[in-house]
mmCIF file of C-alpha atoms and ligand atoms in Angstrom:
data_model
loop_
_atom_site.group_PDB
_atom_site.id
_atom_site.type_symbol
_atom_site.label_atom_id
_atom_site.label_comp_id
_atom_site.label_asym_id
_atom_site.label_seq_id
_atom_site.Cartn_x
_atom_site.Cartn_y
_atom_site.Cartn_z
ATOM 1 C CA MET W 1500 25.391 3.235 -4.428
ATOM 2 C CA THR W 1501 22.541 3.845 -1.941
ATOM 3 C CA LEU W 1502 19.222 5.013 -3.412
ATOM 4 C CA ALA W 1503 19.752 8.428 -1.923
ATOM 5 C CA GLU W 1504 23.131 8.668 -3.673
ATOM 6 C CA THR W 1505 21.486 7.424 -6.935
ATOM 7 C CA VAL W 1506 18.832 9.908 -6.762
ATOM 8 C CA ARG W 1507 21.362 12.784 -5.990
ATOM 9 C CA ALA W 1508 23.418 11.792 -8.879
ATOM 10 C CA ALA W 1509 20.434 11.581 -11.179
ATOM 11 C CA PHE W 1510 19.352 15.034 -9.985
ATOM 12 C CA THR W 1511 22.713 16.586 -10.707
ATOM 13 C CA ALA W 1512 23.001 14.966 -14.002
ATOM 14 C CA GLU W 1513 19.628 16.131 -15.200
ATOM 15 C CA PHE W 1514 19.521 19.544 -13.640
ATOM 16 C CA GLY W 1515 23.172 20.604 -13.329
ATOM 17 C CA THR W 1516 23.023 21.630 -9.668
ATOM 18 C CA GLU W 1517 22.580 20.046 -6.200
ATOM 19 C CA PRO W 1518 19.263 19.244 -4.656
ATOM 20 C CA GLU W 1519 18.235 20.997 -1.471
ATOM 21 C CA GLY W 1520 17.751 17.637 0.058
ATOM 22 C CA CYS W 1521 16.551 14.036 -0.272
ATOM 23 C CA TRP W 1522 13.426 12.479 1.232
ATOM 24 C CA CYS W 1523 11.976 9.002 1.116
ATOM 25 C CA ALA W 1524 8.795 7.005 1.905
ATOM 26 C CA PRO W 1525 8.216 3.238 2.097
ATOM 27 C CA GLY W 1526 6.110 0.840 0.134
ATOM 28 C CA ARG W 1527 3.987 -1.443 2.308
ATOM 29 C CA VAL W 1528 2.372 -4.814 2.737
ATOM 30 C CA ASN W 1529 -0.864 -5.299 4.676
ATOM 31 C CA LEU W 1530 -0.376 -8.257 7.116
ATOM 32 C CA ILE W 1531 -4.202 -8.696 7.264
ATOM 33 C CA GLY W 1532 -7.405 -6.753 6.852
ATOM 34 C CA GLU W 1533 -8.021 -6.589 2.931
ATOM 35 C CA HIS W 1534 -11.006 -4.825 1.356
ATOM 36 C CA VAL W 1535 -12.204 -3.531 4.612
ATOM 37 C CA ASP W 1536 -10.865 0.094 4.737
ATOM 38 C CA TYR W 1537 -13.931 1.429 2.977
ATOM 39 C CA ALA W 1538 -16.234 -0.600 5.113
ATOM 40 C CA GLY W 1539 -15.027 1.095 8.409
ATOM 41 C CA GLY W 1540 -12.850 -1.830 9.105
ATOM 42 C CA LEU W 1541 -9.480 -2.520 10.640
ATOM 43 C CA CYS W 1542 -6.092 -3.192 8.729
ATOM 44 C CA LEU W 1543 -2.757 -4.055 9.915
ATOM 45 C CA PRO W 1544 -0.010 -2.945 7.486
ATOM 46 C CA MET W 1545 3.642 -2.637 7.893
ATOM 47 C CA ALA W 1546 6.152 -0.560 6.028
ATOM 48 C CA LEU W 1547 8.688 -2.189 3.729
ATOM 49 C CA PRO W 1548 12.364 -1.498 3.644
ATOM 50 C CA GLN W 1549 11.910 -0.499 0.038
ATOM 51 C CA VAL W 1550 11.419 3.215 -0.511
ATOM 52 C CA THR W 1551 10.878 5.811 -3.104
ATOM 53 C CA THR W 1552 13.478 8.568 -2.722
ATOM 54 C CA VAL W 1553 13.024 12.205 -4.067
ATOM 55 C CA ALA W 1554 15.616 14.862 -4.487
ATOM 56 C CA MET W 1555 14.282 18.285 -4.824
ATOM 57 C CA ARG W 1556 15.349 21.845 -5.449
ATOM 58 C CA ARG W 1557 12.902 24.654 -5.309
ATOM 59 C CA ARG W 1558 12.371 27.078 -8.261
ATOM 60 C CA SER W 1559 10.773 30.604 -8.357
ATOM 61 C CA ASP W 1560 9.232 30.512 -11.737
ATOM 62 C CA HIS W 1561 6.247 28.153 -11.217
ATOM 63 C CA LEU W 1562 7.903 25.438 -13.289
ATOM 64 C CA LEU W 1563 7.732 21.789 -12.216
ATOM 65 C CA ARG W 1564 10.154 19.470 -13.789
ATOM 66 C CA VAL W 1565 10.033 15.819 -12.738
ATOM 67 C CA ARG W 1566 12.251 12.943 -13.781
ATOM 68 C CA SER W 1567 12.159 9.214 -12.836
ATOM 69 C CA ALA W 1568 14.012 6.479 -14.541
ATOM 70 C CA GLY W 1569 11.816 4.419 -16.832
ATOM 71 C CA PHE W 1570 9.108 7.155 -17.030
ATOM 72 C CA ASP W 1571 8.619 9.967 -19.443
ATOM 73 C CA PRO W 1572 10.148 13.332 -18.197
ATOM 74 C CA VAL W 1573 7.321 15.799 -17.385
ATOM 75 C CA ASP W 1574 7.756 19.687 -17.403
ATOM 76 C CA LEU W 1575 4.659 21.744 -16.506
ATOM 77 C CA ASP W 1576 3.652 25.200 -15.334
ATOM 78 C CA LEU W 1577 1.913 24.536 -11.889
ATOM 79 C CA ARG W 1578 -0.391 27.430 -12.604
ATOM 80 C CA ASP W 1579 -2.012 25.557 -15.358
ATOM 81 C CA ARG W 1580 -3.256 23.010 -12.891
ATOM 82 C CA HIS W 1581 -3.308 20.258 -15.366
ATOM 83 C CA VAL W 1582 -1.153 17.134 -15.591
ATOM 84 C CA ASP W 1583 -1.312 13.669 -17.131
ATOM 85 C CA GLY W 1584 0.291 10.382 -16.284
ATOM 86 C CA TRP W 1585 2.657 9.479 -13.430
ATOM 87 C CA ALA W 1586 3.443 13.148 -12.697
ATOM 88 C CA ALA W 1587 -0.033 13.535 -11.295
ATOM 89 C CA TYR W 1588 1.301 11.789 -8.022
ATOM 90 C CA VAL W 1589 3.674 14.602 -7.743
ATOM 91 C CA ALA W 1590 1.794 17.798 -8.858
ATOM 92 C CA GLY W 1591 -1.316 16.608 -7.264
ATOM 93 C CA VAL W 1592 0.346 16.597 -3.753
ATOM 94 C CA ILE W 1593 1.765 19.973 -4.500
ATOM 95 C CA TRP W 1594 -1.716 21.477 -5.505
ATOM 96 C CA THR W 1595 -3.477 19.812 -2.671
ATOM 97 C CA LEU W 1596 -1.040 20.796 0.110
ATOM 98 C CA ASP W 1597 -0.329 24.193 -1.540
ATOM 99 C CA PRO W 1598 2.627 24.882 0.908
ATOM 100 C CA PRO W 1599 3.212 28.474 1.683
ATOM 101 C CA GLY W 1600 5.749 30.266 -0.532
ATOM 102 C CA PHE W 1601 6.194 27.308 -2.861
ATOM 103 C CA THR W 1602 6.555 28.193 -6.539
ATOM 104 C CA GLY W 1603 7.918 25.320 -8.300
ATOM 105 C CA ALA W 1604 10.675 22.677 -8.139
ATOM 106 C CA ASP W 1605 12.977 20.385 -10.000
ATOM 107 C CA ILE W 1606 12.549 16.811 -8.714
ATOM 108 C CA ALA W 1607 14.304 13.469 -9.518
ATOM 109 C CA VAL W 1608 12.750 10.220 -8.279
ATOM 110 C CA ALA W 1609 14.496 6.783 -7.654
ATOM 111 C CA SER W 1610 12.706 3.880 -6.225
ATOM 112 C CA ASP W 1611 13.108 0.226 -5.249
ATOM 113 C CA VAL W 1612 9.475 -0.398 -4.530
ATOM 114 C CA PRO W 1613 8.209 -2.537 -7.278
ATOM 115 C CA VAL W 1614 5.733 -0.620 -9.406
ATOM 116 C CA GLY W 1615 2.274 -1.869 -9.914
ATOM 117 C CA ALA W 1616 2.895 -4.904 -7.745
ATOM 118 C CA GLY W 1617 0.296 -4.033 -5.106
ATOM 119 C CA LEU W 1618 3.070 -2.790 -2.782
ATOM 120 C CA SER W 1619 1.921 0.813 -2.945
ATOM 121 C CA SER W 1620 4.642 2.376 -5.046
ATOM 122 C CA SER W 1621 2.126 5.283 -5.939
ATOM 123 C CA ALA W 1622 1.687 6.184 -2.235
ATOM 124 C CA ALA W 1623 5.408 6.008 -1.614
ATOM 125 C CA LEU W 1624 5.854 8.468 -4.386
ATOM 126 C CA GLY W 1625 3.025 10.781 -3.154
ATOM 127 C CA THR W 1626 4.113 10.806 0.504
ATOM 128 C CA SER W 1627 7.775 11.208 -0.235
ATOM 129 C CA ILE W 1628 6.846 14.408 -2.038
ATOM 130 C CA ALA W 1629 4.676 15.435 0.802
ATOM 131 C CA VAL W 1630 7.426 14.964 3.432
ATOM 132 C CA ALA W 1631 9.687 16.918 1.160
ATOM 133 C CA LEU W 1632 7.475 19.800 0.821
ATOM 134 C CA ALA W 1633 6.649 19.894 4.523
ATOM 135 C CA ASP W 1634 10.343 19.894 5.497
ATOM 136 C CA LEU W 1635 11.177 22.518 2.932
ATOM 137 C CA CYS W 1636 8.184 24.790 3.721
ATOM 138 C CA GLY W 1637 8.148 24.464 7.424
ATOM 139 C CA LEU W 1638 4.923 22.316 7.748
ATOM 140 C CA PRO W 1639 4.925 20.149 11.077
ATOM 141 C CA LEU W 1640 6.190 16.730 10.693
ATOM 142 C CA ASP W 1641 4.819 15.459 14.154
ATOM 143 C CA GLU W 1642 1.959 12.940 14.346
ATOM 144 C CA ASP W 1643 -0.661 15.532 13.606
ATOM 145 C CA GLY W 1644 1.184 17.012 10.826
ATOM 146 C CA ARG W 1645 1.623 13.515 9.238
ATOM 147 C CA ASP W 1646 -1.981 12.964 9.508
ATOM 148 C CA ARG W 1647 -2.667 16.053 7.590
ATOM 149 C CA LEU W 1648 -0.175 15.037 4.980
ATOM 150 C CA ALA W 1649 -1.741 11.614 4.705
ATOM 151 C CA THR W 1650 -5.155 13.271 4.251
ATOM 152 C CA ALA W 1651 -3.749 15.613 1.530
ATOM 153 C CA CYS W 1652 -2.093 12.714 -0.330
ATOM 154 C CA VAL W 1653 -5.293 10.654 -0.438
ATOM 155 C CA ARG W 1654 -7.071 13.632 -1.832
ATOM 156 C CA ALA W 1655 -4.422 14.224 -4.378
ATOM 157 C CA GLU W 1656 -4.670 10.588 -5.546
ATOM 158 C CA ASN W 1657 -8.369 10.808 -5.702
ATOM 159 C CA ASP W 1658 -8.483 14.187 -7.449
ATOM 160 C CA TYR W 1659 -5.520 14.285 -9.739
ATOM 161 C CA ALA W 1660 -4.418 10.579 -10.316
ATOM 162 C CA GLY W 1661 -8.015 9.373 -10.535
ATOM 163 C CA ALA W 1662 -7.458 6.441 -8.077
ATOM 164 C CA ARG W 1663 -9.954 5.629 -5.543
ATOM 165 C CA THR W 1664 -7.841 4.995 -2.398
ATOM 166 C CA GLY W 1665 -9.002 4.634 1.093
ATOM 167 C CA GLY W 1666 -6.035 5.982 2.937
ATOM 168 C CA LEU W 1667 -4.422 2.902 4.218
ATOM 169 C CA ASP W 1668 -1.312 3.178 2.098
ATOM 170 C CA GLN W 1669 -0.597 6.809 2.779
ATOM 171 C CA ARG W 1670 -1.162 6.410 6.572
ATOM 172 C CA ILE W 1671 1.334 3.454 6.940
ATOM 173 C CA ALA W 1672 3.764 5.297 4.626
ATOM 174 C CA LEU W 1673 3.736 8.359 6.909
ATOM 175 C CA HIS W 1674 3.282 6.796 10.293
ATOM 176 C CA ALA W 1675 5.192 3.412 10.191
ATOM 177 C CA ARG W 1676 7.776 2.816 12.937
ATOM 178 C CA PRO W 1677 10.668 0.091 12.544
ATOM 179 C CA GLY W 1678 9.791 -3.088 14.161
ATOM 180 C CA HIS W 1679 6.119 -2.417 14.234
ATOM 181 C CA ALA W 1680 2.900 -2.980 12.329
ATOM 182 C CA LEU W 1681 0.267 -0.330 12.509
ATOM 183 C CA LEU W 1682 -3.350 -1.179 13.514
ATOM 184 C CA LEU W 1683 -5.473 1.230 11.523
ATOM 185 C CA ASP W 1684 -9.232 1.639 12.657
ATOM 186 C CA PHE W 1685 -11.196 3.245 9.775
ATOM 187 C CA ALA W 1686 -14.262 3.635 11.890
ATOM 188 C CA ASP W 1687 -12.739 6.396 14.039
ATOM 189 C CA GLY W 1688 -9.413 7.053 12.383
ATOM 190 C CA SER W 1689 -7.396 5.942 15.400
ATOM 191 C CA SER W 1690 -4.274 3.840 15.158
ATOM 192 C CA GLU W 1691 -1.898 1.860 17.348
ATOM 193 C CA HIS W 1692 1.750 0.664 16.751
ATOM 194 C CA ILE W 1693 2.081 -2.921 17.579
ATOM 195 C CA PRO W 1694 5.609 -4.585 17.935
ATOM 196 C CA PHE W 1695 6.096 -6.788 14.991
ATOM 197 C CA ASP W 1696 9.766 -8.162 14.991
ATOM 198 C CA ALA W 1697 9.478 -11.303 13.014
ATOM 199 C CA GLU W 1698 13.294 -11.609 12.579
ATOM 200 C CA ALA W 1699 13.739 -11.717 16.465
ATOM 201 C CA GLN W 1700 11.548 -14.808 16.485
ATOM 202 C CA GLY W 1701 13.434 -16.485 13.697
ATOM 203 C CA LEU W 1702 10.493 -15.730 11.190
ATOM 204 C CA THR W 1703 10.354 -13.973 7.725
ATOM 205 C CA VAL W 1704 7.457 -12.388 6.006
ATOM 206 C CA LEU W 1705 8.289 -13.229 2.408
ATOM 207 C CA VAL W 1706 6.692 -11.170 -0.365
ATOM 208 C CA VAL W 1707 5.998 -12.798 -3.658
ATOM 209 C CA ASP W 1708 5.532 -10.438 -6.622
ATOM 210 C CA THR W 1709 3.660 -12.563 -9.035
ATOM 211 C CA GLY W 1710 4.707 -10.184 -11.842
ATOM 212 C CA THR W 1711 1.093 -9.932 -12.868
ATOM 213 C CA GLY W 1712 0.441 -6.155 -12.463
ATOM 214 C CA HIS W 1713 -2.771 -5.869 -10.460
ATOM 215 C CA ARG W 1714 -5.630 -4.723 -12.619
ATOM 216 C CA LEU W 1715 -7.928 -2.719 -10.335
ATOM 217 C CA ALA W 1716 -8.556 -0.153 -13.193
ATOM 218 C CA ASP W 1717 -10.760 -2.836 -15.009
ATOM 219 C CA GLY W 1718 -13.807 -1.780 -12.793
ATOM 220 C CA GLN W 1719 -13.680 -4.715 -10.428
ATOM 221 C CA TYR W 1720 -12.585 -2.437 -7.349
ATOM 222 C CA GLY W 1721 -15.490 -0.133 -7.986
ATOM 223 C CA GLN W 1722 -17.869 -3.065 -8.434
ATOM 224 C CA ARG W 1723 -16.816 -4.520 -4.914
ATOM 225 C CA ARG W 1724 -17.089 -1.227 -3.426
ATOM 226 C CA GLY W 1725 -20.562 -0.856 -4.740
ATOM 227 C CA GLU W 1726 -21.515 -4.345 -3.483
ATOM 228 C CA VAL W 1727 -20.313 -3.588 -0.099
ATOM 229 C CA GLU W 1728 -22.393 -0.349 -0.166
ATOM 230 C CA ASP W 1729 -25.502 -2.312 -1.262
ATOM 231 C CA ALA W 1730 -24.946 -4.928 1.513
ATOM 232 C CA THR W 1731 -24.484 -2.175 4.205
ATOM 233 C CA ARG W 1732 -27.733 -0.530 3.105
ATOM 234 C CA LEU W 1733 -29.668 -3.744 3.064
ATOM 235 C CA LEU W 1734 -28.398 -4.648 6.438
ATOM 236 C CA GLY W 1735 -29.384 -1.287 7.736
ATOM 237 C CA VAL W 1736 -26.005 -0.652 9.363
ATOM 238 C CA GLY W 1737 -23.928 2.479 8.881
ATOM 239 C CA THR W 1738 -20.915 0.454 7.915
ATOM 240 C CA LEU W 1739 -20.237 -3.262 7.755
ATOM 241 C CA ARG W 1740 -18.126 -2.696 10.895
ATOM 242 C CA ASN W 1741 -21.475 -2.603 12.731
ATOM 243 C CA ALA W 1742 -22.958 -5.728 11.184
ATOM 244 C CA ALA W 1743 -22.878 -8.991 13.308
ATOM 245 C CA SER W 1744 -23.691 -11.321 10.370
ATOM 246 C CA ALA W 1745 -24.315 -11.399 6.736
ATOM 247 C CA ASP W 1746 -26.920 -14.066 7.040
ATOM 248 C CA PRO W 1747 -29.950 -11.819 6.910
ATOM 249 C CA LEU W 1748 -28.936 -10.969 3.237
ATOM 250 C CA ASP W 1749 -30.970 -12.634 0.555
ATOM 251 C CA ASP W 1750 -28.760 -12.055 -2.348
ATOM 252 C CA ARG W 1751 -26.106 -14.787 -2.418
ATOM 253 C CA VAL W 1752 -23.347 -12.628 -3.953
ATOM 254 C CA LEU W 1753 -23.868 -9.771 -1.362
ATOM 255 C CA ARG W 1754 -24.010 -12.199 1.413
ATOM 256 C CA ARG W 1755 -20.638 -13.691 0.425
ATOM 257 C CA ARG W 1756 -19.093 -10.070 -0.060
ATOM 258 C CA ALA W 1757 -20.324 -8.884 3.282
ATOM 259 C CA ARG W 1758 -19.289 -12.217 5.024
ATOM 260 C CA HIS W 1759 -15.747 -11.479 3.814
ATOM 261 C CA VAL W 1760 -15.768 -8.127 5.242
ATOM 262 C CA ILE W 1761 -17.212 -9.004 8.673
ATOM 263 C CA ASP W 1762 -14.881 -12.050 9.032
ATOM 264 C CA GLU W 1763 -11.838 -10.213 7.912
ATOM 265 C CA ILE W 1764 -12.409 -7.500 10.432
ATOM 266 C CA ALA W 1765 -12.678 -10.180 13.205
ATOM 267 C CA ARG W 1766 -9.507 -11.703 11.829
ATOM 268 C CA VAL W 1767 -7.634 -8.417 12.117
ATOM 269 C CA ARG W 1768 -8.869 -8.198 15.725
ATOM 270 C CA GLU W 1769 -7.576 -11.612 16.506
ATOM 271 C CA ALA W 1770 -4.198 -10.853 14.668
ATOM 272 C CA ALA W 1771 -3.711 -7.700 16.714
ATOM 273 C CA GLU W 1772 -4.279 -9.597 19.953
ATOM 274 C CA LEU W 1773 -1.654 -12.316 18.842
ATOM 275 C CA LEU W 1774 0.883 -9.669 17.989
ATOM 276 C CA ARG W 1775 0.414 -7.740 21.351
ATOM 277 C CA ALA W 1776 1.106 -11.217 23.028
ATOM 278 C CA GLY W 1777 4.125 -11.574 20.678
ATOM 279 C CA ARG W 1778 2.751 -14.734 19.125
ATOM 280 C CA ILE W 1779 3.707 -14.046 15.364
ATOM 281 C CA ARG W 1780 3.828 -17.719 14.534
ATOM 282 C CA ASP W 1781 0.056 -18.030 15.332
ATOM 283 C CA LEU W 1782 -0.685 -15.680 12.527
ATOM 284 C CA GLY W 1783 -0.376 -18.468 9.943
ATOM 285 C CA PRO W 1784 -4.001 -19.791 10.160
ATOM 286 C CA LEU W 1785 -5.457 -16.312 9.962
ATOM 287 C CA LEU W 1786 -3.477 -15.583 6.951
ATOM 288 C CA ASP W 1787 -4.737 -18.769 5.276
ATOM 289 C CA ALA W 1788 -8.399 -17.902 6.266
ATOM 290 C CA SER W 1789 -8.013 -14.436 4.821
ATOM 291 C CA HIS W 1790 -6.816 -15.804 1.516
ATOM 292 C CA ARG W 1791 -9.643 -18.236 1.166
ATOM 293 C CA SER W 1792 -12.078 -15.477 2.037
ATOM 294 C CA LEU W 1793 -10.700 -13.179 -0.572
ATOM 295 C CA ARG W 1794 -10.634 -15.882 -3.140
ATOM 296 C CA ASP W 1795 -14.172 -17.587 -2.553
ATOM 297 C CA ASP W 1796 -16.268 -14.920 -0.928
ATOM 298 C CA PHE W 1797 -14.857 -11.668 -2.243
ATOM 299 C CA GLU W 1798 -13.574 -13.201 -5.527
ATOM 300 C CA VAL W 1799 -10.551 -10.858 -6.018
ATOM 301 C CA SER W 1800 -7.751 -13.368 -6.333
ATOM 302 C CA CYS W 1801 -6.412 -14.805 -9.611
ATOM 303 C CA PRO W 1802 -4.713 -18.118 -10.688
ATOM 304 C CA GLU W 1803 -1.276 -16.501 -10.267
ATOM 305 C CA LEU W 1804 -2.086 -15.561 -6.673
ATOM 306 C CA ASP W 1805 -3.660 -18.807 -5.672
ATOM 307 C CA THR W 1806 -0.888 -20.758 -7.218
ATOM 308 C CA ALA W 1807 1.797 -18.822 -5.183
ATOM 309 C CA VAL W 1808 -0.201 -19.037 -1.996
ATOM 310 C CA GLY W 1809 -0.894 -22.849 -2.513
ATOM 311 C CA ALA W 1810 2.717 -23.581 -3.226
ATOM 312 C CA ALA W 1811 4.046 -21.535 -0.316
ATOM 313 C CA VAL W 1812 1.891 -23.317 2.174
ATOM 314 C CA ALA W 1813 2.502 -26.781 0.686
ATOM 315 C CA ALA W 1814 6.300 -26.104 0.915
ATOM 316 C CA GLY W 1815 6.073 -25.225 4.756
ATOM 317 C CA ALA W 1816 4.917 -21.606 5.046
ATOM 318 C CA LEU W 1817 3.100 -21.134 8.265
ATOM 319 C CA GLY W 1818 0.404 -19.169 6.276
ATOM 320 C CA ALA W 1819 0.088 -17.174 3.107
ATOM 321 C CA ARG W 1820 -2.295 -14.860 1.469
ATOM 322 C CA MET W 1821 -2.763 -12.357 -1.420
ATOM 323 C CA VAL W 1822 -2.185 -8.839 -0.447
ATOM 324 C CA GLY W 1823 -3.626 -5.555 -1.902
ATOM 325 C CA GLY W 1824 -6.596 -5.018 -4.072
ATOM 326 C CA GLY W 1825 -6.174 -8.268 -5.869
ATOM 327 C CA PHE W 1826 -6.534 -9.554 -9.551
ATOM 328 C CA GLY W 1827 -2.759 -9.780 -9.554
ATOM 329 C CA GLY W 1828 0.040 -8.216 -7.644
ATOM 330 C CA SER W 1829 1.650 -9.827 -4.617
ATOM 331 C CA ALA W 1830 1.230 -12.341 -1.899
ATOM 332 C CA ILE W 1831 2.945 -12.713 1.660
ATOM 333 C CA ALA W 1832 4.155 -15.908 3.059
ATOM 334 C CA LEU W 1833 4.967 -16.179 6.806
ATOM 335 C CA CYS W 1834 8.010 -18.575 6.993
ATOM 336 C CA GLU W 1835 10.320 -19.890 9.483
ATOM 337 C CA ASN W 1836 13.604 -18.746 8.350
ATOM 338 C CA GLY W 1837 14.835 -22.255 7.515
ATOM 339 C CA HIS W 1838 11.759 -22.507 5.184
ATOM 340 C CA VAL W 1839 12.362 -19.403 3.018
ATOM 341 C CA ASP W 1840 14.484 -20.979 0.371
ATOM 342 C CA PRO W 1841 12.219 -24.058 -0.142
ATOM 343 C CA VAL W 1842 9.173 -21.851 -0.088
ATOM 344 C CA ARG W 1843 10.814 -19.590 -2.840
ATOM 345 C CA GLN W 1844 11.739 -22.601 -4.874
ATOM 346 C CA ALA W 1845 8.230 -24.138 -4.686
ATOM 347 C CA VAL W 1846 6.552 -20.979 -5.603
ATOM 348 C CA ALA W 1847 8.876 -20.441 -8.471
ATOM 349 C CA ASP W 1848 8.428 -24.028 -9.787
ATOM 350 C CA ALA W 1849 4.789 -23.837 -9.483
ATOM 351 C CA ALA W 1850 4.488 -20.537 -11.563
ATOM 352 C CA ALA W 1851 6.792 -22.216 -14.139
ATOM 353 C CA ARG W 1852 4.727 -25.315 -14.336
ATOM 354 C CA ARG W 1853 1.629 -23.109 -15.275
ATOM 355 C CA ASP W 1854 3.674 -20.829 -17.638
ATOM 356 C CA PHE W 1855 3.014 -17.813 -15.300
ATOM 357 C CA ALA W 1856 5.627 -14.991 -15.204
ATOM 358 C CA ALA W 1857 8.545 -15.792 -12.948
ATOM 359 C CA PRO W 1858 7.865 -14.359 -9.486
ATOM 360 C CA THR W 1859 10.207 -12.183 -7.661
ATOM 361 C CA PHE W 1860 10.732 -12.125 -3.809
ATOM 362 C CA LEU W 1861 11.369 -9.491 -1.112
ATOM 363 C CA ARG W 1862 11.870 -10.017 2.499
ATOM 364 C CA ALA W 1863 9.478 -7.611 4.293
ATOM 365 C CA THR W 1864 11.225 -6.205 7.493
ATOM 366 C CA ALA W 1865 9.009 -3.797 9.381
ATOM 367 C CA SER W 1866 10.448 -0.473 8.546
ATOM 368 C CA GLY W 1867 10.181 3.157 9.291
ATOM 369 C CA GLY W 1868 7.785 5.801 7.697
ATOM 370 C CA ALA W 1869 8.454 8.735 5.364
ATOM 371 C CA ARG W 1870 11.618 10.769 6.411
HETATM 372 P P1 ADP J 2350 1.209 0.286 -6.841
HETATM 373 O O1 ADP J 2350 0.575 -0.879 -6.226
HETATM 374 O O2 ADP J 2350 2.628 0.084 -7.120
HETATM 375 O O3 ADP J 2350 0.983 1.606 -5.981
HETATM 376 P P2 ADP J 2350 -0.309 1.479 -8.881
HETATM 377 O O4 ADP J 2350 -0.852 1.196 -10.222
HETATM 378 O O5 ADP J 2350 -1.408 2.060 -7.838
HETATM 379 O O6 ADP J 2350 0.467 0.381 -8.273
HETATM 380 O O7 ADP J 2350 0.598 2.762 -8.995
HETATM 381 C C1 ADP J 2350 1.646 2.688 -9.970
HETATM 382 C C2 ADP J 2350 1.761 4.042 -10.539
HETATM 383 O O8 ADP J 2350 2.370 5.063 -9.724
HETATM 384 C C3 ADP J 2350 2.707 4.098 -11.784
HETATM 385 O O9 ADP J 2350 2.179 3.620 -12.949
HETATM 386 C C4 ADP J 2350 3.229 5.506 -11.843
HETATM 387 O O10 ADP J 2350 2.077 6.404 -12.307
HETATM 388 C C5 ADP J 2350 3.336 5.953 -10.342
HETATM 389 N N1 ADP J 2350 4.633 5.550 -9.823
HETATM 390 C C6 ADP J 2350 4.935 4.721 -8.794
HETATM 391 N N2 ADP J 2350 6.250 4.641 -8.516
HETATM 392 C C7 ADP J 2350 6.820 5.648 -9.437
HETATM 393 C C8 ADP J 2350 8.185 6.015 -9.639
HETATM 394 N N3 ADP J 2350 9.276 5.555 -8.976
HETATM 395 N N4 ADP J 2350 8.523 6.869 -10.728
HETATM 396 C C9 ADP J 2350 7.307 7.364 -11.366
HETATM 397 N N5 ADP J 2350 5.951 7.045 -11.090
HETATM 398 C C10 ADP J 2350 5.813 6.010 -10.200
#
């Protein structure tokens, strides 16, 4: 059964009627450009083939009933403007978008995006709801319309789910094109689709989910953002995008944090140039350098991620790095197709030797956006 069939069946079983339609939005990996979105930087994400799918039928009585396998069912009155838990990603988008004539809905959710793995299942959920609402309520789904949906989803996450998100996840989920990565510029909001067809070059982007849920909630994310803000102020630049060097900073920690951001932005520029020239293989050293920088200068890696990245490279990956906010979650390894199996084996063996959770693997094919 496809995911769309699964979610339709779940909807009908739960609510006893047919949905008006099904909509989906993808998870993502960021090829490079980590912890730079809130510093006016550049990121280069791509959408995964894994998606979150929602089936929806509107109601006229202001009730919202949402169901997702493995999560508590939630029923609420939309006029109360109060929600707890996972349904915040659904109700928050409804309240923020406030689509004309929308007065409640039954919604079933099914997803093959791993949850809490740093692959952005939360943004996949929020943006799939946003396209569903746009489609049902006649909001435009062209590029400008999608920009507005992305902005609303970011606000919904900030205001209702209490997640501080910079917008990378929502923008890639809404704008992704198959066979392309998306260069996002957080200084001016612009973007560029860059061809990224690894398969055509005999390459695989292997995603390693370490099974260690990323633990951004423990305050580290906020602390790093604070350090970046301090470094920006001390350097006297509007954002670190405008800083040439971290050397003038006296504080050793702030200097390292700023150095990561400045160097990472330069790496994204270089990566984008390589992709424009079709030189995907040459991304390898940039991925390695990004990981070292996140581990040593920005200090957001963890033993599980370092072990996965180290084992992947030792087994022949062209390059590997942690992705997402850090402190757990996933890593990517760029591999020749012939090296995928040995890399998987080496990563699994290395985790077992250290008594870490068994990692799981996905192949990241650059896929389309919310639809
Ligand atoms: P991720 O990196 O996967 O986005 P987060 O911790 O940011 O990790 O978001 C995960 C949260 O998003 C879940 O705890 C849940 O609240 C919500 N979520 C994501 N996917 C689903 C889903 N399919 N069904 C219900 N809630 C989901």
